[in-house]
XYZ file of C-alpha atoms in Angstrom:
571
model
C 0.000 0.000 0.000
C 2.785 2.348 0.928
C 4.449 1.552 -2.360
C 1.270 2.218 -4.259
C 0.766 5.520 -2.380
C 4.323 6.546 -3.118
C 3.893 5.675 -6.795
C 0.670 7.737 -7.052
C 2.244 10.725 -5.232
C 5.281 10.613 -7.465
C 3.090 10.414 -10.568
C 0.979 13.352 -9.428
C 4.087 15.371 -8.511
C 5.712 14.623 -11.895
C 2.503 15.608 -13.708
C 2.275 18.892 -11.743
C 5.887 19.738 -12.426
C 5.434 19.006 -16.128
C 2.351 21.198 -16.346
C 4.097 23.926 -14.373
C 7.125 23.795 -16.648
C 4.938 23.858 -19.726
C 3.015 26.801 -18.299
C 6.196 28.697 -17.559
C 7.528 28.010 -21.023
C 4.321 29.314 -22.535
C 4.806 32.698 -20.822
C 8.530 33.109 -21.507
C 8.893 36.238 -23.661
C 11.470 36.064 -26.409
C 13.572 39.227 -26.613
C 16.604 40.437 -28.543
C 18.867 39.945 -25.524
C 21.241 37.459 -27.178
C 21.331 39.391 -30.470
C 22.234 42.628 -28.646
C 24.665 41.240 -26.063
C 26.593 39.363 -28.772
C 27.807 42.807 -29.920
C 28.803 43.993 -26.417
C 31.852 43.451 -24.173
C 31.136 41.430 -21.031
C 33.165 41.699 -17.826
C 33.779 45.458 -17.928
C 32.634 48.403 -15.834
C 29.281 48.889 -17.603
C 26.796 46.383 -19.052
C 23.216 47.255 -19.869
C 20.339 45.861 -21.970
C 16.771 47.035 -22.476
C 13.953 45.636 -24.577
C 11.975 48.232 -26.515
C 8.751 46.219 -26.821
C 7.079 47.921 -23.846
C 8.232 51.329 -25.099
C 6.743 50.736 -28.560
C 3.501 49.521 -26.996
C 3.398 52.601 -24.748
C 3.717 54.838 -27.817
C 0.778 53.064 -29.433
C -1.275 53.398 -26.237
C -0.541 57.142 -26.112
C -1.687 57.456 -29.706
C -5.029 55.802 -28.908
C -5.367 57.951 -25.778
C -4.780 61.161 -27.747
C -7.332 60.062 -30.352
C -9.901 59.554 -27.612
C -9.003 62.896 -26.024
C -9.479 64.753 -29.323
C -12.729 62.993 -30.228
C -14.458 63.152 -26.832
C -12.860 65.396 -24.231
C -11.559 68.481 -26.038
C -14.091 71.147 -26.948
C -13.092 71.705 -30.561
C -14.932 72.950 -33.616
C -15.396 70.257 -36.324
C -12.693 71.774 -38.558
C -10.236 72.070 -35.645
C -10.933 68.470 -34.587
C -10.303 67.264 -38.127
C -7.003 69.170 -38.283
C -5.965 67.709 -34.918
C -6.694 64.159 -36.132
C -4.717 64.747 -39.326
C -1.674 66.156 -37.496
C -1.779 63.233 -35.038
C -1.893 60.769 -37.907
C 1.030 62.537 -39.611
C 3.115 62.238 -36.417
C 2.142 58.560 -36.067
C 3.139 57.928 -39.683
C 6.550 59.458 -39.031
C 7.105 57.307 -35.927
C 5.786 54.139 -37.586
C 7.515 54.534 -40.966
C 10.777 55.944 -39.638
C 11.980 52.517 -38.581
C 11.670 53.049 -34.820
C 8.908 50.460 -34.725
C 11.270 47.655 -35.761
C 13.760 48.380 -32.958
C 13.389 45.554 -30.446
C 16.293 46.184 -28.087
C 19.433 48.146 -27.243
C 22.483 47.711 -25.066
C 25.633 49.450 -23.837
C 28.907 48.096 -22.478
C 32.256 49.520 -21.384
C 35.530 47.711 -20.767
C 39.170 48.689 -20.185
C 41.274 47.489 -23.137
C 44.666 48.977 -22.191
C 46.213 51.456 -19.803
C 44.117 54.669 -19.812
C 41.944 53.448 -22.693
C 38.341 52.276 -22.478
C 36.073 50.928 -25.194
C 32.343 51.615 -25.179
C 29.930 49.812 -27.460
C 26.305 50.726 -27.991
C 24.115 48.562 -30.187
C 20.553 49.121 -31.417
C 18.978 45.959 -32.825
C 16.121 45.792 -35.322
C 13.840 43.102 -36.694
C 14.649 42.867 -40.400
C 11.512 40.869 -41.169
C 9.305 43.872 -40.386
C 10.620 46.194 -43.113
C 13.282 48.853 -42.957
C 12.131 52.418 -42.386
C 13.798 55.669 -43.386
C 16.406 55.825 -40.592
C 18.009 52.606 -41.870
C 18.619 54.048 -45.333
C 19.331 57.742 -44.607
C 22.836 56.919 -43.345
C 23.538 54.408 -46.092
C 22.833 50.695 -46.158
C 26.427 49.607 -45.513
C 29.661 50.912 -43.996
C 32.277 52.617 -46.168
C 35.731 54.164 -45.920
C 35.656 57.310 -43.785
C 37.386 59.546 -46.320
C 36.364 62.756 -44.516
C 38.689 61.873 -41.633
C 41.643 62.508 -43.949
C 40.509 66.127 -44.412
C 40.539 67.016 -40.700
C 43.370 69.491 -39.774
C 45.810 68.600 -37.002
C 44.686 71.493 -34.751
C 41.073 70.214 -34.589
C 39.459 70.091 -31.142
C 36.108 68.713 -32.285
C 34.802 67.169 -35.484
C 32.139 64.835 -36.741
C 31.209 63.343 -40.064
C 28.019 61.728 -41.250
C 26.559 59.988 -44.258
C 23.143 61.600 -44.730
C 20.830 61.902 -47.755
C 18.786 65.132 -47.502
C 16.744 64.645 -50.670
C 15.652 61.164 -49.576
C 14.554 62.584 -46.219
C 12.632 65.487 -47.815
C 10.815 63.163 -50.226
C 9.956 60.745 -47.391
C 8.674 63.595 -45.190
C 6.215 64.736 -47.880
C 5.069 61.145 -48.442
C 4.046 60.832 -44.787
C 1.325 63.432 -45.305
C -0.185 61.729 -48.395
C -2.100 59.358 -46.144
C -2.581 61.777 -43.212
C -3.867 64.572 -45.509
C -3.152 67.240 -42.893
C -3.973 70.701 -44.216
C -1.720 72.307 -41.597
C 1.303 70.116 -42.413
C 0.711 70.513 -46.157
C 0.683 74.292 -45.674
C 4.015 74.224 -43.817
C 5.629 72.035 -46.481
C 4.232 74.269 -49.220
C 5.771 77.349 -47.553
C 9.195 75.705 -47.700
C 8.685 75.008 -51.402
C 7.541 78.599 -52.006
C 10.557 80.015 -50.139
C 12.825 78.360 -52.716
C 10.611 79.095 -55.739
C 10.404 82.831 -54.958
C 14.201 82.896 -54.990
C 14.290 80.947 -58.264
C 15.853 77.852 -56.700
C 14.663 74.328 -57.526
C 14.444 72.687 -54.078
C 14.615 69.117 -55.381
C 17.675 69.850 -57.502
C 19.262 71.793 -54.620
C 18.925 68.807 -52.267
C 20.004 66.321 -54.941
C 23.299 68.246 -55.265
C 24.443 66.838 -51.918
C 26.003 63.412 -52.337
C 25.449 62.540 -48.683
C 28.819 63.222 -46.994
C 28.720 65.979 -44.354
C 31.509 67.138 -42.047
C 31.791 69.679 -39.223
C 35.096 70.886 -37.747
C 36.117 73.217 -34.910
C 39.800 74.140 -34.911
C 41.930 75.895 -32.287
C 44.851 77.376 -34.173
C 48.197 76.883 -32.409
C 49.594 80.172 -33.761
C 46.611 82.517 -34.087
C 45.013 84.284 -31.121
C 41.650 86.021 -30.684
C 40.538 88.743 -28.282
C 37.096 88.436 -26.725
C 35.289 91.524 -25.363
C 34.381 89.849 -22.048
C 37.907 88.732 -21.212
C 39.807 90.586 -18.518
C 42.691 91.456 -20.840
C 44.776 89.097 -22.915
C 43.627 86.682 -25.600
C 43.017 82.980 -26.205
C 43.609 80.489 -29.003
C 41.546 81.354 -32.061
C 38.532 79.084 -32.597
C 37.202 78.590 -36.133
C 34.566 76.273 -37.530
C 33.531 74.931 -40.906
C 30.589 72.895 -42.146
C 31.324 71.182 -45.438
C 29.380 68.926 -47.775
C 30.307 66.880 -50.812
C 28.353 68.110 -53.864
C 27.839 66.913 -57.431
C 28.087 70.320 -59.126
C 27.994 74.112 -58.504
C 24.191 74.466 -58.394
C 23.994 74.564 -54.571
C 26.751 77.205 -54.382
C 25.065 79.435 -56.964
C 21.729 78.984 -55.158
C 23.168 80.211 -51.836
C 23.485 83.827 -53.026
C 19.801 83.774 -54.033
C 18.645 82.122 -50.809
C 20.280 84.745 -48.556
C 20.525 87.887 -50.723
C 20.390 90.198 -47.688
C 23.707 88.748 -46.425
C 25.478 87.600 -49.577
C 28.246 89.926 -50.759
C 30.279 89.188 -53.864
C 33.891 88.505 -52.907
C 37.060 89.179 -54.875
C 37.937 85.506 -55.255
C 35.925 83.287 -57.579
C 33.882 80.622 -55.829
C 33.523 82.699 -52.652
C 30.436 84.416 -51.200
C 31.108 86.702 -48.229
C 28.317 86.871 -45.666
C 27.896 90.500 -44.668
C 27.199 89.853 -40.989
C 28.139 92.228 -38.119
C 31.829 91.694 -37.224
C 31.393 90.413 -33.653
C 35.054 89.359 -33.579
C 37.892 90.545 -35.841
C 38.624 87.083 -37.284
C 34.963 86.249 -37.983
C 34.392 86.891 -41.685
C 31.811 84.200 -42.593
C 31.947 82.841 -46.125
C 30.308 80.292 -48.393
C 32.973 78.669 -50.579
C 33.018 76.081 -53.361
C 36.303 74.177 -53.612
C 36.375 71.333 -56.136
C 33.461 69.065 -55.168
C 32.964 70.421 -51.645
C 30.737 73.268 -50.434
C 31.907 75.066 -47.279
C 30.225 77.402 -44.777
C 32.999 78.675 -42.520
C 34.072 81.456 -40.163
C 36.589 82.699 -42.726
C 38.314 81.742 -45.976
C 41.518 80.896 -44.092
C 39.773 77.925 -42.425
C 38.486 76.653 -45.785
C 41.985 76.827 -47.302
C 43.365 74.947 -44.302
C 40.892 72.058 -44.783
C 41.407 71.936 -48.556
C 45.195 71.850 -48.136
C 44.778 69.070 -45.566
C 42.741 67.088 -48.107
C 45.589 67.499 -50.606
C 48.203 66.401 -48.063
C 49.839 69.827 -47.816
C 48.898 70.447 -44.151
C 49.330 68.211 -41.066
C 46.353 65.888 -40.515
C 44.571 64.892 -37.318
C 44.843 61.194 -38.229
C 48.665 61.466 -38.102
C 48.781 62.901 -34.558
C 49.833 60.639 -31.693
C 46.918 61.601 -29.421
C 44.524 60.551 -32.200
C 46.404 57.328 -32.961
C 46.263 56.396 -29.274
C 42.473 56.133 -29.606
C 42.520 53.795 -32.619
C 43.001 50.445 -30.843
C 40.390 47.873 -31.995
C 38.415 50.564 -33.818
C 36.631 49.660 -37.085
C 38.147 51.048 -40.271
C 34.812 51.507 -42.056
C 31.660 53.266 -40.900
C 28.741 55.583 -41.643
C 29.832 58.366 -39.313
C 32.449 59.460 -36.785
C 33.039 61.929 -33.951
C 36.241 63.149 -32.292
C 36.671 65.305 -29.189
C 39.895 66.699 -27.688
C 40.468 67.783 -24.101
C 41.965 71.013 -25.533
C 38.394 72.160 -26.207
C 37.557 71.996 -22.489
C 40.823 73.741 -21.594
C 40.167 76.651 -23.974
C 36.590 77.171 -22.798
C 37.667 76.883 -19.181
C 40.239 79.614 -19.794
C 37.606 81.834 -21.449
C 35.047 81.463 -18.642
C 37.596 81.797 -15.852
C 38.990 85.037 -17.229
C 35.581 86.382 -18.190
C 34.164 85.894 -14.699
C 37.353 86.841 -12.762
C 35.838 85.480 -9.556
C 37.718 83.050 -7.286
C 34.707 80.824 -6.523
C 33.712 80.494 -10.176
C 37.350 79.905 -11.106
C 37.629 77.026 -8.623
C 34.428 75.395 -9.886
C 35.513 75.688 -13.519
C 38.958 74.335 -12.614
C 37.394 71.265 -10.987
C 35.233 70.629 -14.040
C 38.266 71.015 -16.304
C 40.257 68.385 -14.407
C 37.334 65.979 -14.211
C 36.455 66.244 -17.890
C 39.967 66.005 -19.333
C 38.406 63.848 -22.016
C 39.568 62.568 -25.404
C 37.354 60.274 -27.433
C 36.853 58.856 -30.902
C 33.549 57.273 -31.925
C 32.604 55.447 -35.124
C 29.126 54.146 -35.907
C 28.171 51.555 -38.473
C 24.878 50.575 -40.068
C 24.638 46.770 -40.223
C 22.009 44.366 -41.567
C 20.523 44.050 -38.090
C 20.966 47.505 -36.546
C 23.426 50.277 -35.686
C 26.674 49.684 -33.776
C 28.607 52.546 -32.188
C 32.181 51.928 -30.998
C 33.901 54.606 -28.909
C 37.391 54.697 -27.400
C 38.073 57.188 -24.622
C 40.748 57.917 -22.023
C 38.170 57.909 -19.196
C 35.955 55.139 -17.820
C 32.423 55.759 -19.189
C 30.866 54.190 -16.084
C 32.830 56.558 -13.830
C 31.804 59.455 -16.058
C 28.123 58.581 -15.611
C 28.528 58.463 -11.825
C 30.600 61.626 -11.780
C 28.016 63.530 -13.800
C 25.431 62.883 -11.104
C 27.917 64.017 -8.467
C 28.817 67.287 -10.194
C 25.232 68.323 -10.862
C 25.234 70.478 -7.682
C 28.420 72.183 -8.898
C 26.869 72.843 -12.298
C 23.738 74.131 -10.598
C 25.833 76.482 -8.452
C 27.597 77.868 -11.523
C 24.247 78.378 -13.236
C 22.865 80.200 -10.207
C 25.999 82.276 -9.710
C 26.570 83.175 -13.350
C 24.149 86.153 -13.638
C 25.406 87.618 -10.346
C 29.041 87.068 -11.265
C 28.592 88.668 -14.672
C 26.882 91.696 -13.136
C 29.611 91.997 -10.512
C 32.310 91.615 -13.154
C 30.690 94.267 -15.358
C 30.312 96.611 -12.363
C 34.004 96.250 -11.477
C 35.077 96.862 -15.065
C 32.863 99.954 -15.208
C 34.371 101.334 -12.006
C 37.868 100.633 -13.321
C 37.094 102.417 -16.606
C 35.783 105.498 -14.804
C 38.920 105.480 -12.637
C 41.174 105.221 -15.710
C 39.400 108.143 -17.420
C 39.759 110.293 -14.285
C 43.483 109.520 -14.129
C 43.684 110.390 -17.846
C 42.000 113.712 -17.013
C 44.565 114.442 -14.309
C 47.413 113.542 -16.691
C 45.984 115.913 -19.317
C 45.787 118.746 -16.749
C 49.418 118.180 -15.738
C 50.375 118.231 -19.417
C 48.409 121.467 -19.896
C 50.175 123.107 -16.932
C 53.510 122.454 -18.666
C 52.268 123.531 -22.141
C 50.521 126.866 -21.670
C 47.090 125.416 -20.666
C 46.912 123.447 -23.935
C 46.132 119.731 -24.204
C 47.962 117.596 -26.825
C 47.114 118.934 -30.288
C 47.025 115.600 -32.153
C 43.954 113.421 -31.751
C 43.888 109.650 -31.283
C 46.946 107.589 -30.422
C 49.408 110.345 -31.415
C 47.947 112.728 -28.862
C 47.881 110.077 -26.127
C 51.502 109.226 -26.897
C 52.403 112.738 -25.620
C 51.284 111.605 -22.144
C 53.441 108.466 -22.084
C 56.667 109.679 -23.739
C 59.927 108.758 -22.057
C 60.935 112.433 -21.602
C 57.902 113.239 -19.446
C 55.594 110.356 -18.490
C 52.297 111.648 -17.091
C 50.434 108.320 -16.965
C 50.974 104.587 -17.435
C 49.981 103.351 -20.947
C 47.654 100.660 -19.513
C 45.474 103.429 -18.024
C 44.686 104.645 -21.526
C 42.872 101.419 -22.413
C 39.126 100.865 -22.259
C 37.328 97.929 -20.608
C 38.093 95.639 -23.553
C 41.795 96.409 -23.655
C 41.560 98.877 -26.574
C 42.993 102.393 -26.555
C 40.456 105.082 -25.680
C 39.410 107.751 -28.192
C 41.138 111.110 -27.595
C 40.088 114.458 -29.119
C 43.006 116.894 -29.287
C 43.401 120.625 -29.904
C 41.460 122.058 -26.940
C 42.635 124.012 -23.913
C 41.991 123.862 -20.179
C 40.012 127.090 -20.585
C 37.688 125.601 -23.243
C 33.984 124.946 -22.545
C 33.703 122.478 -19.667
C 31.191 120.301 -21.626
C 33.567 119.565 -24.505
C 34.643 115.890 -24.542
C 38.338 115.078 -24.369
C 38.226 111.287 -24.356
C 35.754 108.383 -24.273
C 35.601 104.601 -24.498
C 35.930 103.128 -27.952
C 32.393 102.543 -29.289
C 31.253 99.056 -30.357
C 28.542 97.259 -32.330
C 26.426 96.485 -29.245
C 27.436 99.502 -27.120
C 24.544 101.591 -25.805
C 26.496 103.439 -23.137
C 29.890 105.121 -23.269
C 31.920 106.755 -20.472
C 33.113 110.250 -21.431
C 35.859 112.490 -19.972
C 35.144 116.235 -20.253
C 37.439 119.295 -20.170
C 36.663 120.026 -16.502
C 37.832 116.520 -15.500
C 34.424 114.977 -14.752
C 33.438 111.563 -16.134
C 29.860 110.810 -17.155
C 28.101 107.774 -18.624
C 26.466 108.615 -21.952
C 23.306 106.542 -22.616
C 21.584 106.033 -25.960
C 18.553 104.096 -27.191
C 20.478 102.757 -30.210
C 23.997 101.290 -30.356
C 26.819 103.837 -30.261
C 28.904 102.016 -32.861
C 31.023 104.962 -34.029
C 32.724 108.078 -32.688
C 30.441 110.173 -34.925
C 27.349 108.836 -33.127
C 28.906 109.602 -29.737
C 29.459 113.230 -30.818
C 25.906 113.422 -32.211
C 24.397 112.320 -28.858
C 26.657 114.734 -26.953
C 25.609 117.597 -29.210
C 21.945 116.795 -28.531
C 22.695 117.248 -24.842
C 25.039 120.263 -24.840
C 24.311 122.130 -28.127
C 27.892 122.974 -29.103
C 28.726 126.159 -31.099
C 29.019 125.581 -34.841
C 32.832 125.857 -34.945
C 33.262 123.450 -32.003
C 30.804 120.953 -33.494
C 32.586 121.105 -36.843
C 35.905 120.330 -35.179
C 34.420 117.476 -33.105
C 32.803 115.893 -36.170
C 36.048 116.152 -38.126
C 38.004 114.375 -35.379
C 35.248 111.752 -35.052
C 35.531 110.939 -38.762
C 39.289 110.512 -38.410
C 38.872 108.222 -35.386
C 36.240 106.099 -37.158
C 38.498 105.742 -40.199
C 41.325 104.448 -37.964
C 39.018 102.072 -36.036
C 37.741 100.481 -39.236
């Protein structure tokens, strides 16, 4: 009996376990885990996988919820409701047909591959049986040689390159509204078409000019320097940028002058369009340039020539530098895009902000960020048959970077909170210093007048100021004759100590965005001159002063003449 009972219990237990196992197997959800993780590095400092099925389902649920909201809850007129439905359908078409719907998982890993070198891999997997979608063809269907990397100058601090087909994207975008039939979207797309037609540019042909290779470069020239208005004296390495695209012919270049006629200025050199924008910095002279089969939009023609000469092998290349080569270990040779970042970029910006703020607390915070983000990296991404793989080599552990970013958020928040106050304090200090310098200049001029029969220096501009700093009789230090931005102040010569007290002797050099100027008068007082419009020339400063003090005709004539001379020199 006991044996029979044991046999029955064992049979029942075996049956229950079998049913349980079968039940569990029925509910096991198949994911892309193995497909994704096969592309990642196990055993490193970071390993992460996520299935996108729930995310895709959530998007679909939100779509149904918005449809219900529009149809039942929102108080809309029939025409407005119809427009809302059409726009919603257009957005859904974009999401569904873009290729996002076939993504079924993604993962990230990071592992140390040598001393001070980490490799990060990120992989997005797709189900090929469900169709492609636009995002899988915009960047090209297969990897290719990254020829643009050979055009990157050696002094580059940031660059990226991408295979992208603008005409394919534009055509696809219009197709998404064929089914949605949104009047609003159709109107927006029609306005883009009309913008080009009014300027006699064929949009389709314009977009078809671009072969699909785009590059962007920021260089920090080792030899050239630039002066920024906010810096507390001195200068920094000159930063230039260029966006360039491979083109089939000259149609896109010729179209640019018609697309932006208000800025386009014909240049001396053939194949160059100067963009007549306000000169915010001396080296910024934006141009559109066609060189061989590349179209450039750059800060100046010098940067374009540098890239072209690099392409031809005449200039040093980034790919030949040791700090770049150190990032190449186990990197793919082919790809659909790349990105490079140098720690020099952080150093230059840290220098700019530290000197612009001139505040110890801000300087310490920026210094800490500089040390912590002393980052170099090279990333290459590839489109494969089953997804997109990004491989990145960096000198810092990506996992530690993620943790550190959460730790430095309070520091970043403090900088953000302090920045307006620090800028105001910095501007206030510079203003006080400028007023002090002008007063000292006034005292120096009076001492000069006492030794020269009550007459101030006759020459205007730098020649007159040089009389105050000559070796024979030095009345003032040369650095006191500079304005807040380190430029020599404007001096008006030829007056005497007995002249009208409201006649200006010196003032800050005017600028493009200057709406207030500090002025030194004959009697030694310093006042701040305010204007509703920018005081971008000495002539405008004199005009505003004349509105206030109504100078005699002969005095005004002399002031205007000197102002014209000063403006000619400043240009």
